[in-house]
Coordinates of C-alpha atoms and ligand atoms in Angstrom, one line a residue:
M1 CA 5.9 32.2 -21.5
A2 CA 6.5 29.7 -18.6
K3 CA 6.8 26.2 -20.4
R4 CA 4.4 23.4 -20.0
V5 CA 4.7 20.1 -18.4
A6 CA 2.8 17.1 -18.6
V7 CA 3.5 14.9 -15.3
I8 CA 2.0 11.7 -15.6
G9 CA 1.3 10.1 -12.5
A10 CA 0.5 11.3 -9.1
G11 CA 2.4 8.7 -6.8
V12 CA 5.8 9.6 -5.6
S13 CA 7.3 10.6 -8.3
G14 CA 4.4 12.5 -9.6
L15 CA 3.5 14.9 -6.3
A16 CA 7.5 15.5 -6.4
S17 CA 7.7 16.6 -10.0
I18 CA 4.9 18.9 -10.2
K19 CA 6.6 20.3 -7.1
S20 CA 9.6 20.7 -9.1
C21 CA 7.6 22.6 -11.9
L22 CA 6.8 25.1 -9.6
E23 CA 9.6 25.9 -7.7
E24 CA 11.2 26.6 -11.0
G25 CA 8.3 28.5 -12.0
L26 CA 7.3 25.8 -15.0
E27 CA 3.8 25.0 -15.2
P28 CA 3.2 21.8 -14.4
T29 CA -0.4 20.0 -15.6
C30 CA -0.2 16.3 -14.1
F31 CA -3.0 12.6 -15.1
E32 CA -3.7 10.3 -12.6
R33 CA -5.0 7.4 -14.4
S34 CA -7.0 6.6 -10.9
S35 CA -9.0 8.7 -8.5
D36 CA -6.7 10.1 -5.8
I37 CA -2.9 10.4 -5.1
G38 CA -0.6 7.7 -3.3
G39 CA -0.1 5.9 -6.6
L40 CA 1.3 2.2 -5.1
W41 CA 0.5 3.5 -1.3
R42 CA -3.1 4.2 -1.8
F43 CA -4.3 0.3 -0.5
T44 CA -7.5 -0.9 -2.3
E45 CA -9.1 -4.1 -1.7
Y46 CA -8.6 -4.6 -5.5
V47 CA -6.6 -4.2 -7.2
E48 CA -6.7 -1.4 -10.2
K49 CA -5.7 -1.7 -14.1
G50 CA -3.0 0.3 -14.6
R51 CA -1.4 0.9 -10.8
A52 CA 0.4 -0.9 -8.4
S53 CA -0.9 -2.8 -5.8
I54 CA 0.3 -3.8 -1.9
Y55 CA -1.3 -6.2 0.7
N56 CA -2.4 -4.7 3.4
S57 CA 0.4 -5.4 5.6
V58 CA 2.7 -3.6 3.9
F59 CA 5.1 -1.3 6.4
M60 CA 8.1 0.9 4.8
N61 CA 11.4 -0.8 4.4
S62 CA 13.1 2.8 4.8
S63 CA 12.9 4.8 8.0
K64 CA 11.1 7.9 7.9
E65 CA 13.6 10.5 8.5
M66 CA 15.2 9.2 5.3
S67 CA 12.2 8.6 3.7
C68 CA 10.8 12.2 3.3
F69 CA 11.0 15.1 0.8
S70 CA 13.6 17.2 1.6
D71 CA 11.6 20.2 2.6
F72 CA 8.9 18.8 4.8
P73 CA 9.8 16.7 7.1
M74 CA 7.2 13.6 8.9
P75 CA 5.2 14.8 11.9
D76 CA 7.9 13.7 14.7
H77 CA 5.2 11.7 16.6
F78 CA 5.1 9.3 13.2
P79 CA 6.3 6.5 14.1
N80 CA 9.9 5.3 12.4
Y81 CA 8.8 3.0 9.8
L82 CA 5.6 3.9 8.7
H83 CA 2.8 1.6 7.6
N84 CA 1.2 2.1 3.9
T85 CA -1.9 4.4 5.3
K86 CA 0.6 6.5 8.1
F87 CA 2.8 7.2 4.2
L88 CA -0.2 8.3 2.6
E89 CA -0.8 10.5 5.4
Y90 CA 2.3 12.5 4.8
L91 CA 1.6 12.3 1.0
R92 CA -1.5 14.2 1.3
L93 CA -0.3 16.4 4.2
Y94 CA 2.5 17.0 1.1
A95 CA 0.4 17.6 -1.0
K96 CA -2.2 19.8 1.0
R97 CA 0.6 22.6 2.3
F98 CA 2.0 22.6 -1.6
D99 CA -1.2 23.2 -3.1
L100 CA -0.6 20.0 -5.5
L101 CA -4.0 19.1 -5.9
K102 CA -5.0 22.1 -7.8
Y103 CA -3.2 21.2 -10.6
I104 CA -4.1 17.1 -11.1
R105 CA -6.3 16.3 -13.7
F106 CA -7.8 12.5 -11.9
K107 CA -9.3 9.8 -13.5
T108 CA -7.5 10.7 -16.7
A109 CA -4.7 8.2 -18.3
V110 CA -2.1 8.8 -20.6
I111 CA -2.9 7.0 -23.3
S112 CA -0.1 8.1 -25.8
V113 CA 2.2 10.3 -26.0
E114 CA 4.4 10.9 -29.5
K115 CA 6.5 14.1 -31.1
T116 CA 5.0 16.8 -32.1
K117 CA 5.1 17.6 -35.8
D118 CA 8.2 20.6 -35.2
H119 CA 9.2 18.4 -32.6
S120 CA 13.2 18.8 -33.7
A121 CA 12.6 22.6 -33.5
T122 CA 10.6 22.6 -30.5
G123 CA 11.4 19.8 -28.2
Q124 CA 7.3 19.7 -27.9
W125 CA 5.1 16.6 -27.6
K126 CA 1.3 15.8 -27.9
V127 CA 0.2 13.9 -25.1
A128 CA -3.1 11.6 -25.8
T129 CA -5.3 11.2 -22.8
Q130 CA -8.7 9.2 -22.0
S131 CA -11.4 10.1 -19.3
D132 CA -14.2 8.1 -18.8
D133 CA -15.2 8.0 -22.7
K134 CA -13.5 10.7 -23.7
Q135 CA -10.1 11.4 -25.5
E136 CA -8.5 14.5 -25.6
S137 CA -5.2 15.7 -27.0
F138 CA -2.8 18.6 -25.6
V139 CA 0.4 19.8 -27.1
F140 CA 3.1 20.3 -24.0
D141 CA 6.2 21.6 -24.0
A142 CA 8.0 18.7 -21.1
V143 CA 7.2 15.7 -19.9
M144 CA 8.1 13.9 -17.3
V145 CA 7.3 10.3 -16.9
C146 CA 5.9 9.0 -13.7
I147 CA 3.8 6.0 -13.2
G148 CA 6.4 3.8 -11.2
H149 CA 7.4 0.6 -12.2
Q150 CA 5.3 -2.0 -10.3
I151 CA 2.5 -1.5 -12.5
E152 CA 2.7 -5.0 -15.0
A153 CA 3.5 -8.1 -12.7
Y154 CA 5.9 -10.4 -14.1
I155 CA 5.4 -14.4 -14.1
P156 CA 8.8 -16.4 -15.2
P157 CA 7.7 -18.5 -18.8
A158 CA 6.0 -21.8 -18.8
E159 CA 9.5 -23.2 -19.6
C160 CA 11.1 -22.4 -15.9
F161 CA 8.3 -24.7 -14.7
P162 CA 7.2 -27.3 -16.7
G163 CA 4.4 -29.4 -16.1
F164 CA 2.7 -26.4 -14.4
E165 CA -0.3 -26.2 -17.4
K166 CA -1.4 -29.4 -15.4
F167 CA -0.6 -28.0 -12.2
K168 CA -4.1 -28.0 -10.8
G169 CA -4.4 -25.5 -7.5
K170 CA -4.3 -22.2 -7.2
Y171 CA -1.9 -19.5 -8.3
L172 CA -1.5 -16.0 -8.4
H173 CA 0.9 -13.0 -8.3
S174 CA 2.1 -11.2 -5.2
Q175 CA 0.3 -8.0 -7.0
N176 CA -2.9 -9.8 -6.2
Y177 CA -2.0 -11.0 -2.8
K178 CA -4.4 -9.2 -0.2
N179 CA -4.2 -10.0 2.9
P180 CA -4.8 -14.2 4.7
E181 CA -8.4 -14.7 4.1
G182 CA -9.0 -17.6 2.3
F183 CA -5.5 -19.4 3.0
Q184 CA -6.7 -21.2 6.2
G185 CA -5.6 -24.8 6.3
K186 CA -3.8 -24.4 2.9
T187 CA -0.3 -25.3 1.8
V188 CA 1.6 -22.6 0.0
V189 CA 4.3 -22.5 -1.9
I190 CA 5.6 -18.7 -2.5
I191 CA 8.2 -18.5 -5.3
G192 CA 10.9 -15.1 -4.6
M193 CA 12.6 -14.5 -2.0
G194 CA 12.2 -10.2 -2.0
N195 CA 10.6 -8.1 0.4
S196 CA 7.2 -9.3 -0.4
A197 CA 8.5 -13.2 -0.7
A198 CA 9.3 -12.7 2.7
D199 CA 6.3 -10.4 4.5
I200 CA 3.4 -13.1 2.8
A201 CA 5.5 -15.9 4.0
V202 CA 5.1 -14.5 7.9
E203 CA 1.7 -13.5 7.6
L204 CA 0.2 -16.9 6.5
C205 CA 2.4 -18.9 8.0
R206 CA -0.2 -17.9 11.0
K207 CA -3.0 -19.5 9.3
A208 CA -2.0 -21.5 6.7
K209 CA -1.4 -25.5 6.9
K210 CA 2.3 -24.6 5.7
V211 CA 4.1 -22.1 3.5
V212 CA 7.1 -22.7 1.8
L213 CA 9.4 -19.8 0.5
S214 CA 11.1 -21.4 -2.5
S215 CA 14.5 -19.7 -3.7
R216 CA 16.7 -19.7 -6.5
G217 CA 19.0 -16.8 -5.2
G218 CA 18.7 -16.6 -1.5
S219 CA 18.9 -13.2 0.5
W220 CA 20.6 -11.5 3.5
V221 CA 17.4 -10.6 5.5
M222 CA 18.2 -7.8 7.8
S223 CA 16.1 -6.4 10.6
R224 CA 14.3 -3.1 10.2
V225 CA 15.7 -2.6 14.2
F226 CA 19.5 -1.5 14.1
D227 CA 22.5 -0.9 15.9
N228 CA 21.6 0.5 19.2
G229 CA 17.5 0.2 18.3
Y230 CA 18.3 2.6 15.4
P231 CA 16.9 2.4 12.5
W232 CA 19.1 0.7 9.8
D233 CA 18.5 3.2 6.7
V234 CA 20.2 6.4 9.3
I235 CA 23.0 3.8 10.7
L236 CA 24.5 2.6 7.5
H237 CA 23.3 6.0 4.8
T238 CA 26.3 8.4 6.5
R239 CA 29.0 10.3 4.4
F240 CA 31.3 9.3 6.6
K241 CA 30.8 5.5 5.9
N242 CA 30.0 5.8 2.3
L243 CA 33.2 7.6 1.9
L244 CA 35.3 4.7 3.1
L245 CA 33.4 2.0 1.2
N246 CA 34.2 4.0 -1.9
L247 CA 37.5 4.1 -0.6
L248 CA 37.6 -0.2 0.5
P249 CA 38.3 -2.5 -2.1
L250 CA 35.0 -3.8 -3.5
D251 CA 36.4 -7.6 -1.8
I252 CA 36.7 -6.3 2.0
V253 CA 33.6 -4.4 1.6
R254 CA 31.9 -7.5 0.9
W255 CA 33.6 -9.2 3.3
M256 CA 32.0 -6.6 6.3
V257 CA 28.7 -7.1 4.9
E258 CA 28.7 -10.8 4.8
K259 CA 30.0 -10.3 8.0
K260 CA 27.3 -7.6 9.2
M261 CA 24.2 -9.9 7.7
N262 CA 25.9 -12.9 9.9
E263 CA 25.9 -11.1 12.8
W264 CA 21.9 -12.2 14.1
F265 CA 22.1 -15.6 12.5
N266 CA 23.7 -17.7 10.2
H267 CA 22.3 -17.3 7.0
E268 CA 23.9 -20.5 5.5
N269 CA 22.2 -22.6 8.4
Y270 CA 18.8 -21.0 8.4
G271 CA 18.6 -22.0 3.6
L272 CA 18.7 -18.4 2.8
V273 CA 22.2 -17.6 2.8
P274 CA 22.6 -15.7 -1.3
Q275 CA 23.3 -18.0 -3.9
N276 CA 26.4 -16.0 -5.5
R277 CA 28.1 -13.9 -2.7
L278 CA 30.0 -11.7 -4.3
L279 CA 27.4 -9.5 -5.0
L280 CA 26.1 -7.0 -2.6
K281 CA 22.4 -8.1 -3.2
E282 CA 19.7 -5.6 -1.6
P283 CA 18.6 -7.2 1.3
V284 CA 14.8 -8.8 2.5
F285 CA 14.1 -6.3 5.4
N286 CA 11.7 -8.7 8.3
D287 CA 11.8 -8.7 11.5
H288 CA 9.9 -12.2 11.7
L289 CA 11.1 -14.5 9.4
P290 CA 14.4 -15.9 11.1
S291 CA 12.1 -16.4 13.6
H292 CA 9.5 -18.7 12.0
I293 CA 12.1 -20.4 10.4
I294 CA 13.2 -21.9 13.9
C295 CA 9.9 -21.9 15.4
G296 CA 9.5 -24.3 11.6
D297 CA 6.4 -22.3 10.1
V298 CA 8.3 -21.5 7.1
T299 CA 10.3 -23.6 5.5
V300 CA 13.3 -22.4 3.4
K301 CA 13.5 -24.5 -0.1
P302 CA 15.8 -24.0 -3.3
N303 CA 14.0 -23.2 -6.8
V304 CA 11.1 -25.2 -7.8
K305 CA 12.1 -27.3 -11.2
G306 CA 8.6 -28.3 -12.1
F307 CA 5.1 -29.2 -11.3
T308 CA 2.7 -32.2 -11.8
E309 CA -1.4 -31.9 -11.2
T310 CA -0.9 -31.4 -7.1
S311 CA 3.1 -31.5 -6.3
A312 CA 5.8 -28.8 -7.1
L313 CA 9.5 -30.7 -7.6
Y314 CA 12.6 -28.7 -6.3
D315 CA 15.9 -28.0 -7.7
D316 CA 17.5 -30.7 -4.8
G317 CA 14.9 -33.7 -5.8
T318 CA 12.5 -33.2 -3.3
V319 CA 8.9 -32.9 -3.9
E320 CA 6.5 -30.7 -1.9
E321 CA 3.0 -32.8 -2.0
N322 CA -0.4 -31.6 -2.3
V323 CA -0.2 -27.4 -3.1
D324 CA -2.6 -25.3 -2.7
V325 CA -1.7 -22.6 -4.0
V326 CA 1.4 -21.1 -5.7
I327 CA 2.5 -17.2 -5.0
F328 CA 4.6 -15.9 -7.6
A329 CA 6.7 -13.2 -5.8
T330 CA 8.5 -12.7 -8.9
G331 CA 8.8 -9.2 -9.3
Y332 CA 7.3 -7.0 -12.3
S333 CA 8.8 -5.8 -15.7
T334 CA 8.9 -1.8 -16.7
I335 CA 6.8 -1.1 -19.0
F336 CA 5.8 1.8 -20.9
P337 CA 2.3 1.9 -22.7
F338 CA 2.3 5.1 -24.0
L339 CA 5.8 5.4 -25.5
D340 CA 7.3 4.2 -28.9
E341 CA 10.1 1.9 -28.7
S342 CA 12.3 4.9 -30.5
V343 CA 11.6 7.3 -27.7
I344 CA 12.5 4.4 -24.9
K345 CA 13.1 0.8 -26.0
V346 CA 13.0 -1.3 -22.8
E347 CA 16.0 -3.9 -22.7
E348 CA 16.4 -7.2 -20.2
N349 CA 13.7 -5.2 -18.1
R350 CA 15.9 -2.0 -18.8
A351 CA 15.8 1.1 -19.7
P352 CA 18.9 3.1 -21.0
L353 CA 18.6 6.2 -19.7
Y354 CA 21.0 8.8 -19.2
K355 CA 21.6 8.7 -15.4
H356 CA 18.3 7.1 -14.7
V357 CA 15.7 10.2 -15.8
F358 CA 17.0 11.1 -19.9
P359 CA 16.6 9.2 -22.8
P360 CA 20.0 10.3 -24.6
H361 CA 19.2 10.3 -28.1
L362 CA 16.3 12.8 -27.9
E363 CA 16.6 16.1 -29.8
K364 CA 15.5 17.6 -26.9
P365 CA 15.9 17.0 -23.3
T366 CA 12.4 17.4 -23.1
L367 CA 11.0 14.3 -21.5
A368 CA 12.2 12.4 -17.9
V369 CA 11.6 9.7 -16.8
I370 CA 11.2 10.0 -12.7
G371 CA 11.4 7.3 -10.5
L372 CA 12.3 4.4 -12.5
I373 CA 15.2 3.1 -10.1
Q374 CA 15.9 1.1 -7.2
P375 CA 18.3 2.5 -4.8
L376 CA 20.1 1.2 -1.7
G377 CA 17.8 3.3 -0.2
P378 CA 14.5 5.4 0.1
I379 CA 12.6 6.6 -3.8
M380 CA 11.6 10.3 -2.4
P381 CA 14.3 12.2 -1.9
T382 CA 15.7 10.0 -5.1
S383 CA 13.0 10.9 -7.6
E384 CA 12.7 14.8 -5.9
L385 CA 16.6 15.1 -6.6
Q386 CA 15.6 13.5 -9.9
A387 CA 12.5 15.8 -10.2
R388 CA 14.2 19.3 -9.2
W389 CA 17.4 18.2 -12.1
A390 CA 15.2 17.4 -14.8
T391 CA 13.2 21.0 -14.3
R392 CA 16.8 22.8 -14.3
V393 CA 17.3 21.0 -17.6
F394 CA 14.2 21.6 -19.2
K395 CA 14.6 25.5 -18.5
G396 CA 18.6 25.3 -19.7
Q397 CA 20.2 26.0 -16.4
S398 CA 22.0 22.7 -16.3
V399 CA 23.0 21.1 -20.0
L400 CA 23.4 17.4 -20.5
P401 CA 26.6 16.8 -21.9
S402 CA 26.6 15.4 -26.3
E403 CA 24.2 12.2 -26.7
S404 CA 27.6 10.4 -27.3
T405 CA 28.9 10.6 -23.7
M406 CA 25.0 10.0 -22.2
V407 CA 25.3 6.4 -23.9
A408 CA 29.2 6.5 -22.9
D409 CA 28.1 7.1 -19.7
T410 CA 25.1 4.9 -19.5
S411 CA 27.0 1.9 -20.6
K412 CA 29.9 2.3 -17.7
R413 CA 27.2 2.8 -15.5
N414 CA 25.4 -0.5 -16.2
E415 CA 28.9 -2.4 -16.0
K416 CA 29.3 -1.2 -12.2
R417 CA 25.8 -2.2 -11.5
V418 CA 26.2 -5.7 -13.0
K419 CA 29.7 -5.5 -10.7
W420 CA 28.0 -4.8 -7.5
F421 CA 24.4 -6.0 -7.5
G422 CA 24.7 -9.0 -10.6
T423 CA 23.0 -9.9 -13.4
S424 CA 19.5 -10.9 -11.5
R425 CA 16.2 -9.4 -13.0
S426 CA 15.3 -8.7 -9.7
Q427 CA 18.3 -6.4 -9.5
S428 CA 18.1 -4.6 -13.0
I429 CA 17.8 -1.1 -11.8
Q430 CA 19.9 -1.3 -8.3
T431 CA 21.7 1.6 -7.8
E432 CA 23.8 2.8 -4.7
F433 CA 22.4 5.4 -2.9
I434 CA 24.2 8.6 -1.8
G435 CA 26.3 8.4 -4.4
Y436 CA 23.9 8.4 -6.9
L437 CA 22.0 11.0 -5.1
D438 CA 25.0 14.0 -5.1
E439 CA 25.3 13.1 -8.2
L440 CA 22.1 14.3 -9.3
A441 CA 22.1 17.4 -6.5
T442 CA 25.6 18.3 -8.4
G443 CA 23.5 18.8 -11.6
V444 CA 21.0 21.0 -9.5
G445 CA 24.0 22.8 -8.1
A446 CA 22.4 21.7 -4.8
K447 CA 25.0 19.0 -3.7
P448 CA 25.9 20.2 0.3
N449 CA 29.5 21.9 0.0
L450 CA 31.5 19.9 3.4
I451 CA 34.2 22.5 3.7
M452 CA 32.5 25.6 3.5
L453 CA 29.8 24.3 5.9
L454 CA 32.8 23.2 8.3
L455 CA 34.1 27.0 8.0
K456 CA 31.0 28.5 8.5
D457 CA 28.8 26.0 11.1
P458 CA 30.8 23.7 12.2
K459 CA 28.3 21.3 14.1
L460 CA 26.3 21.0 11.2
A461 CA 28.8 19.8 9.0
L462 CA 29.9 17.6 11.4
T463 CA 25.6 16.6 11.5
V464 CA 26.3 16.0 7.7
F465 CA 29.2 14.2 7.5
F466 CA 28.7 11.5 10.3
G467 CA 24.7 11.8 10.7
P468 CA 22.5 10.0 8.3
C469 CA 22.3 11.5 4.9
T470 CA 18.7 12.9 5.4
P471 CA 17.0 14.9 2.2
F472 CA 17.4 18.0 4.5
Q473 CA 21.1 18.7 3.5
F474 CA 20.0 18.4 -0.3
R475 CA 18.1 22.3 0.5
L476 CA 21.2 23.6 2.7
M477 CA 23.0 25.8 -0.4
G478 CA 22.3 26.1 -4.1
P479 CA 18.9 26.8 -5.7
G480 CA 15.8 25.2 -3.9
K481 CA 17.4 26.9 -0.6
W482 CA 15.1 26.1 2.2
A483 CA 16.0 28.1 5.7
G484 CA 14.3 25.3 7.6
A485 CA 16.6 22.9 6.3
R486 CA 19.5 23.4 9.0
Q487 CA 17.7 23.2 12.1
A488 CA 15.3 19.9 10.3
I489 CA 19.1 18.0 10.0
L490 CA 19.8 19.3 14.0
T491 CA 16.7 18.2 15.3
Q492 CA 16.4 15.1 13.2
T493 CA 17.5 12.7 16.2
E494 CA 14.8 14.4 18.3
R495 CA 11.8 12.9 15.7
I496 CA 13.4 9.7 15.4
L497 CA 13.6 9.0 19.3
K498 CA 10.2 10.6 20.1
P499 CA 8.0 7.8 18.6
T500 CA 9.4 5.6 20.9
K501 CA 10.8 7.6 24.2
T502 CA 7.3 7.0 25.6
R503 CA 8.3 6.4 29.1
I504 CA 11.3 8.2 30.2
V505 CA 12.9 7.7 33.7
A506 CA 14.3 10.8 35.1
N507 CA 18.0 11.3 35.8
S508 CA 19.0 8.3 33.8
L509 CA 22.5 8.2 35.6
G510 CA 23.8 5.8 33.0
Y511 CA 24.1 8.6 30.0
T512 CA 26.3 10.3 32.2
M513 CA 28.1 7.5 33.3
V514 CA 28.5 7.0 30.1
S515 CA 29.7 10.3 28.5
L516 CA 32.4 10.5 31.5
L517 CA 34.0 7.3 30.5
K518 CA 34.2 8.6 26.9
I519 CA 36.0 12.0 28.3
L520 CA 38.2 9.7 30.1
G521 CA 39.1 7.4 27.4
L522 CA 40.2 10.5 24.8
L523 CA 42.1 11.7 27.8
V524 CA 44.1 8.7 28.0
L525 CA 44.8 8.4 24.2
L526 CA 45.9 11.8 24.3
A527 CA 48.1 11.4 27.1
A528 CA 48.9 8.0 25.3
I529 CA 49.8 9.6 21.8
F530 CA 51.8 13.1 23.7
L531 CA 54.1 10.4 25.4
S532 CA 55.0 8.3 22.5
F533 CA 55.9 11.4 20.9
G534 CA 57.4 12.7 23.9
R535 CA 60.0 9.5 23.6
H536 CA 61.1 10.3 20.1
Ligands
LIG1 C1 5.6 -3.9 -1.0 C2 6.3 -2.6 -1.8 C3 7.0 -2.1 -0.1 C4 8.0 -0.8 -1.0 N1 8.3 -0.1 0.1 C5 8.9 0.9 -0.5 C6 10.1 1.3 0.8 O1 10.2 1.4 2.2 N2 11.0 2.4 0.7 C7 10.5 3.1 -0.3 O2 11.3 4.0 -0.7 N3 9.9 2.5 -1.9 C8 9.2 1.9 -1.4 N4 8.8 0.6 -2.3 C9 8.7 1.0 -4.0 C10 7.9 2.3 -4.4 O3 7.9 1.8 -5.4 C11 8.1 3.3 -4.1 O4 8.2 3.8 -3.1 C12 7.1 4.3 -5.0 O5 5.5 4.2 -4.7 C13 7.4 4.8 -6.2 O6 6.5 6.5 -6.3 P1 5.9 6.1 -8.0 O7 5.6 7.5 -8.0 O8 7.1 6.6 -8.9 O9 5.2 5.3 -8.4 P2 3.8 4.5 -8.1 O10 3.8 4.9 -6.7 O11 3.2 3.3 -8.3 O12 3.1 5.6 -8.5 C14 2.7 5.4 -9.8 C15 0.9 6.6 -10.4 O13 1.2 6.7 -12.0 C16 -0.1 6.6 -12.1 N5 -0.1 6.2 -13.5 C17 0.8 5.0 -14.2 N6 0.1 4.7 -15.7 C18 -0.4 6.4 -16.1 C19 -1.3 6.8 -17.2 N7 -0.7 6.1 -18.0 N8 -2.0 7.4 -17.4 C20 -2.0 8.4 -16.0 N9 -1.7 7.8 -14.1 C21 -0.8 6.9 -14.8 C22 -0.5 5.1 -11.2 O14 -1.9 5.5 -11.4 C23 -0.2 5.7 -9.9 O15 -1.3 6.9 -9.0 C24 8.3 -0.3 -2.1 C25 7.4 -1.3 -3.2 C26 6.4 -2.2 -3.1 C27 5.8 -3.1 -4.3
LIG2 C1 11.3 -1.9 0.1 O1 11.1 -2.7 -0.8 C2 10.3 -3.0 -2.4 C3 9.8 -3.8 -2.1 O2 10.6 -4.8 -2.5 C4 11.5 -2.4 -2.8 O3 11.1 -2.3 -4.6 C5 12.8 -1.5 -2.1 O4 13.9 -1.5 -3.5 C6 12.8 -1.7 -0.9 N1 13.9 -0.6 -0.5 C7 15.3 -1.3 0.1 C8 15.6 0.3 0.6 O5 15.5 -2.2 0.3

């Protein structure tokens, strides 16, 4: 009999989990508390309890070729960075293509997940749900928790802002920010320096009287438009660069990062430079922020150390008078409202999970957390590989090491995270990208074998190594192999160019000239090497 799996949540991670269950011959039932799929990516005018919420203008910060599922490339006419509505459209296409909707029970919230009486023998879970006024309970062989980590808004505790209780203006968390209506003529202080803080500042400064970004930590700000106009992630996330990154000493990497980040504008002169330059903090993606700073629409200030009835006091002793609104873009807290602490205990906003997926101390590996991660790249292929690995583990086709090995690995991983990304709350589940994907893929048995590829299909191997590490790479071999993967990889550049190259000029001579020059250069180089060998 096929194992029954409860999937909690129907966002990116939930959809990938249902699909992975089906691929492995497991029987999924997905519970989604809202009335539709998409999770965070389904914009609504009002915040819904228990579901992540975004503002109207959210565009993705990762590009379409990198942010799709591994066996379902985005339509070639889709832009490279999608508006939230467009990404939701993609999720709908995906659900339809693989017929996922019929496994989802909408308007059904999971309210508790407990071990059954004979759990130590069977690994089964009792899952209790609530829909309208009806409560039900079911027994499942395994559970995939896919609730995201942007449900519970986090505002720093009162002691961080003495006097805040006296502040007479309005305040809200970025989760409740929807659009710039109502901010006309206001003085707004935004606390935080992540993607949301920067987006909101840029959007509000057109309407508000004054917009201030207050940040303790600062941040690198990057453009979505990277080298030669390609999306940043298809340039930076290649296996070749990843190899270099792992071979070079961390100090050199930091120096290179800093140099690259300051090419666009000097972050120190714009008040944005990260406080702790020793760390590889996740950048903010915003094409407009520096231009608003140089035009004086947005001012960057240090941390707010306190409030009066009408003003904000900054660390540097300066004061912001007549503040109308304070927006806390201060992130989220990780919560598992339906799980007992004996199953997962969140500490310092982090759940100690083996490879960010499995609680290490369970009797049987039958509960997995999918999507509780912040990779330096898109979440879609990451969640998907987590789900593919987890379902293989449920089936016993991939075996976890002993508890002590898992605990040791988890703390070692955390030490590495602190060394790379620091102890800041916003980086508590940060991880690298390609290295982590490969690790998961190894668990699945789907990591591309480059040597074998090079022998069999050199053209493909070179694209896999030097080109962007697109999700299709994890469908070339092993369980879950997809016959379309090769073609998807070889046509990815076409799909990147299609939506922007909408005015094509015939006989582009420039290109042939450049190619000729390149070949000429190569010949000169070869000749030089040949001659210098000849001399010895
Ligand atoms: C402003 C913003 C921009 C972002 N941009 C990007 C980007 O460009 N690229 C990227 O890779 N990532 C981005 N992210 C990260 C984002 O978290 C992921 O893209 C993705 O949405 C995570 O999907 P998920 O399924 O894990 O969680 P969610 O999308 O949050 O989905 C969780 C689902 O679980 C449901 N649920 C919760 N609790 C229960 C319960 N008890 N019972 C039943 N159902 C429940 C919710 O209703 C929801 O539908 C962004 C995040 C934010 C906030
Ligand atoms: C994109 O933005 C979201 C929201 O700020 C963030 O969680 C995610 O890590 C960002 N992705 C990258 C690759 O920076």
